[in-house]
Amino acid sequence: MRIVLVHPNYHSGGAEIAGNWPPAWVAYLAGHLRDAGYCDVTFLDAMTNHMEDDELARRLSELEPDVVGVTAITPSIYKAEDVLKIAAQVVPGALRVLGGVHATFMYKQVLSEAPWIDVIVRGEGEEIFTNLITAIDQGRWPEGRNKIKGLAYTEGDQIVATQAAPTVKDLDAINPDWSLLEWDKYIYIPLNKKVAIPNMARGCPFTCSFCSQWKFWRDYRVRDPIKVVDEIEDLVNNHGVGFFILADEEPTINKKKFVQFCEELIKRGLPDRVQWGINTRVTDIYRDRDLLKFYRKAGLVHVSLGTEAAAQLKLDLFNKETKVEENKEAIRLLREADIFTEAQFIVGLDNETAETLEETFQMAWDWQPDLANWSMYTPWPFTPLFQELKDQVEVFDFSKYNFVTPIMKPEALTRGELLDGVMKNYRRFYMRKALFHYPWRGTGYRRRYLLGCLKAFLKAGVGRTFYDLGKAGYWGPQTKGKVDFHFDETRTIADAQMEDWEAAADRAARAAERREALRAQGKARAEERNALKIPEDAAKAVAGGRSTEQVDA
């Protein structure tokens, strides 16, 4: 059976400014298929190769696959749908499969707008997709599809979702196949080294209201640190990787295993050959303050902190469970350990003003991280915060849900003014860093890394790819009133998806009513019990006075 996996050709001018990122989903999915006996897997990275539709059609036609599989995050969903539409035209006999976080939660929307998709994999793909391939191989498709957990598909005029599949309990049973990737094309610009994004853990115990990762991965699971280092050693030895970023939301949550991971890297001498970065929370930096230099010894050179907001009100809205003052201290601790720090800010909610944008700049400059990013709030349509704010959401063109396009329009600003305010923050921060910090931060690794980061920003800026500025027509403050984000206003929420949301809201409302009723019942019963208690003075009188008087008697 021939399987072709495609990474859609989507670009937004966000994370791409630092380089081309290898799609880890392909390696983990293909590795699990290989272990199940399905080895005829081809990968087409349409994104990295900027593969146009006609070229993709030609490649698919040549390969003649039995199955075409695509993944999509929210902004790449239309490109993913287009890939499968092309597959329907040039290899109509191939089963067309879509996976990823957007399709998992928005399957009714996706199947409504792209009826040429045969089936959606909902949730972690390795086990579900392998079960799907096995069913095809054994002749149980499509008759037996209702027995496979974690799928969604159209049956007649109905959208059907099978029972949700359990999460992958044994992550160590997944042996990724990194050989499918063209490694010469995945370069981390700041260091000019090949870059990988391996996975150490899945899930997150925190429930930030703007994030969907904790909903997608559900329970938190950590791999054996030895197995993770085995994988990294393979990436270094066999694929020439010189830098990696752990894909985890927060790899430091399990302190014991993270320390074991670092110990194993040091034991094998890998920090001399590969450096790495992570995303984590300021609270973990606080907790591990005495271990930061040890982490640096293990090769950790870059930490991106989800500081998110300069105002405590926003941190509370995001359910971050952190304090503003903790952010500054975490950055100081990392700087003392010689670890590069990157502060992330989320801007662009309805209450954003020129003053709050200025506040984030002043806070960033006061904290003095090495790098700072201002990301536009993106209302993922499957997060709790979206459900709270959805009446204010005017744009349903998901291709613009990319952290760089202002989806929400603040009450006090136009979208152009918001973009201009963010660009003003970038210009001031990095101009000052370039003049007064980066060139003078030593002569070795630190200086080279920081100047490499600056090079990445300048390259994206000159090419007008940073923040999609070229497409939006932004050339500075003088153009803020003329920018055009090219929203596709024909995009709307499908009736089936809207009904699903309304049903979920009704279930949530009924659950809240039940909780309130139970609280009221509990309170009433407590009041009844209190009313039946004998008053203290009466109890003393019945007992013949104070207990000490009884003893004396």
mmCIF file with all atom_site columns, C-alpha atoms in Angstrom, residues 18-23 178-179 181-198 232 234-246 273-277 301 445 448-449:
data_model
loop_
_atom_site.group_PDB
_atom_site.id
_atom_site.type_symbol
_atom_site.label_atom_id
_atom_site.label_alt_id
_atom_site.label_comp_id
_atom_site.label_asym_id
_atom_site.label_entity_id
_atom_site.label_seq_id
_atom_site.pdbx_PDB_ins_code
_atom_site.Cartn_x
_atom_site.Cartn_y
_atom_site.Cartn_z
_atom_site.occupancy
_atom_site.B_iso_or_equiv
_atom_site.pdbx_formal_charge
_atom_site.auth_seq_id
_atom_site.auth_comp_id
_atom_site.auth_asym_id
_atom_site.auth_atom_id
_atom_site.pdbx_PDB_model_num
ATOM 1  C CA . ALA A 1 18  ? 14.052 31.992 12.038 1.00 0.00 ? 18  ALA A CA 1
ATOM 2  C CA . GLY A 1 19  ? 14.261 29.299 9.361  1.00 0.00 ? 19  GLY A CA 1
ATOM 3  C CA . ASN A 1 20  ? 12.489 26.301 7.870  1.00 0.00 ? 20  ASN A CA 1
ATOM 4  C CA . TRP A 1 21  ? 11.062 23.932 10.473 1.00 0.00 ? 21  TRP A CA 1
ATOM 5  C CA . PRO A 1 22  ? 10.989 20.161 9.861  1.00 0.00 ? 22  PRO A CA 1
ATOM 6  C CA . PRO A 1 23  ? 7.432  18.782 10.170 1.00 0.00 ? 23  PRO A CA 1
ATOM 7  C CA . TRP A 1 178 ? 13.339 11.083 10.398 1.00 0.00 ? 178 TRP A CA 1
ATOM 8  C CA . SER A 1 179 ? 14.854 9.757  7.168  1.00 0.00 ? 179 SER A CA 1
ATOM 9  C CA . LEU A 1 181 ? 12.888 14.607 5.528  1.00 0.00 ? 181 LEU A CA 1
ATOM 10 C CA . GLU A 1 182 ? 15.260 16.570 3.261  1.00 0.00 ? 182 GLU A CA 1
ATOM 11 C CA . TRP A 1 183 ? 17.548 17.736 6.049  1.00 0.00 ? 183 TRP A CA 1
ATOM 12 C CA . ASP A 1 184 ? 19.598 20.190 3.997  1.00 0.00 ? 184 ASP A CA 1
ATOM 13 C CA . LYS A 1 185 ? 16.481 22.345 3.760  1.00 0.00 ? 185 LYS A CA 1
ATOM 14 C CA . TYR A 1 186 ? 15.776 22.705 7.489  1.00 0.00 ? 186 TYR A CA 1
ATOM 15 C CA . ILE A 1 187 ? 18.176 25.405 8.657  1.00 0.00 ? 187 ILE A CA 1
ATOM 16 C CA . TYR A 1 188 ? 18.016 27.502 11.834 1.00 0.00 ? 188 TYR A CA 1
ATOM 17 C CA . ILE A 1 189 ? 19.125 30.913 10.548 1.00 0.00 ? 189 ILE A CA 1
ATOM 18 C CA . PRO A 1 190 ? 20.645 32.365 13.767 1.00 0.00 ? 190 PRO A CA 1
ATOM 19 C CA . LEU A 1 191 ? 23.231 29.550 13.898 1.00 0.00 ? 191 LEU A CA 1
ATOM 20 C CA . ASN A 1 192 ? 23.131 28.387 10.272 1.00 0.00 ? 192 ASN A CA 1
ATOM 21 C CA . LYS A 1 193 ? 22.662 24.815 11.498 1.00 0.00 ? 193 LYS A CA 1
ATOM 22 C CA . LYS A 1 194 ? 20.228 22.035 10.700 1.00 0.00 ? 194 LYS A CA 1
ATOM 23 C CA . VAL A 1 195 ? 17.306 22.115 13.118 1.00 0.00 ? 195 VAL A CA 1
ATOM 24 C CA . ALA A 1 196 ? 14.963 19.435 14.474 1.00 0.00 ? 196 ALA A CA 1
ATOM 25 C CA . ILE A 1 197 ? 11.844 19.517 16.648 1.00 0.00 ? 197 ILE A CA 1
ATOM 26 C CA . PRO A 1 198 ? 11.694 16.261 18.636 1.00 0.00 ? 198 PRO A CA 1
ATOM 27 C CA . ILE A 1 232 ? 18.528 13.218 19.451 1.00 0.00 ? 232 ILE A CA 1
ATOM 28 C CA . ASP A 1 234 ? 20.393 9.746  15.875 1.00 0.00 ? 234 ASP A CA 1
ATOM 29 C CA . LEU A 1 235 ? 19.430 13.200 14.593 1.00 0.00 ? 235 LEU A CA 1
ATOM 30 C CA . VAL A 1 236 ? 22.952 14.491 15.281 1.00 0.00 ? 236 VAL A CA 1
ATOM 31 C CA . ASN A 1 237 ? 24.880 11.463 13.981 1.00 0.00 ? 237 ASN A CA 1
ATOM 32 C CA . ASN A 1 238 ? 22.795 10.531 10.955 1.00 0.00 ? 238 ASN A CA 1
ATOM 33 C CA . HIS A 1 239 ? 21.172 13.791 9.872  1.00 0.00 ? 239 HIS A CA 1
ATOM 34 C CA . GLY A 1 240 ? 23.683 16.457 10.927 1.00 0.00 ? 240 GLY A CA 1
ATOM 35 C CA . VAL A 1 241 ? 21.333 18.322 13.268 1.00 0.00 ? 241 VAL A CA 1
ATOM 36 C CA . GLY A 1 242 ? 23.117 21.044 15.250 1.00 0.00 ? 242 GLY A CA 1
ATOM 37 C CA . PHE A 1 243 ? 20.163 22.657 17.015 1.00 0.00 ? 243 PHE A CA 1
ATOM 38 C CA . PHE A 1 244 ? 16.844 21.339 18.271 1.00 0.00 ? 244 PHE A CA 1
ATOM 39 C CA . ILE A 1 245 ? 13.781 22.724 19.973 1.00 0.00 ? 245 ILE A CA 1
ATOM 40 C CA . LEU A 1 246 ? 11.688 20.461 22.163 1.00 0.00 ? 246 LEU A CA 1
ATOM 41 C CA . ARG A 1 273 ? 27.751 18.952 19.202 1.00 0.00 ? 273 ARG A CA 1
ATOM 42 C CA . VAL A 1 274 ? 24.201 20.223 19.536 1.00 0.00 ? 274 VAL A CA 1
ATOM 43 C CA . GLN A 1 275 ? 22.481 23.080 21.377 1.00 0.00 ? 275 GLN A CA 1
ATOM 44 C CA . TRP A 1 276 ? 18.791 23.406 22.049 1.00 0.00 ? 276 TRP A CA 1
ATOM 45 C CA . GLY A 1 277 ? 15.883 25.541 23.167 1.00 0.00 ? 277 GLY A CA 1
ATOM 46 C CA . VAL A 1 301 ? 20.846 27.971 25.266 1.00 0.00 ? 301 VAL A CA 1
ATOM 47 C CA . TYR A 1 445 ? 28.900 32.118 21.204 1.00 0.00 ? 445 TYR A CA 1
ATOM 48 C CA . ARG A 1 448 ? 27.321 35.180 17.388 1.00 0.00 ? 448 ARG A CA 1
ATOM 49 C CA . TYR A 1 449 ? 23.895 33.850 18.386 1.00 0.00 ? 449 TYR A CA 1
#
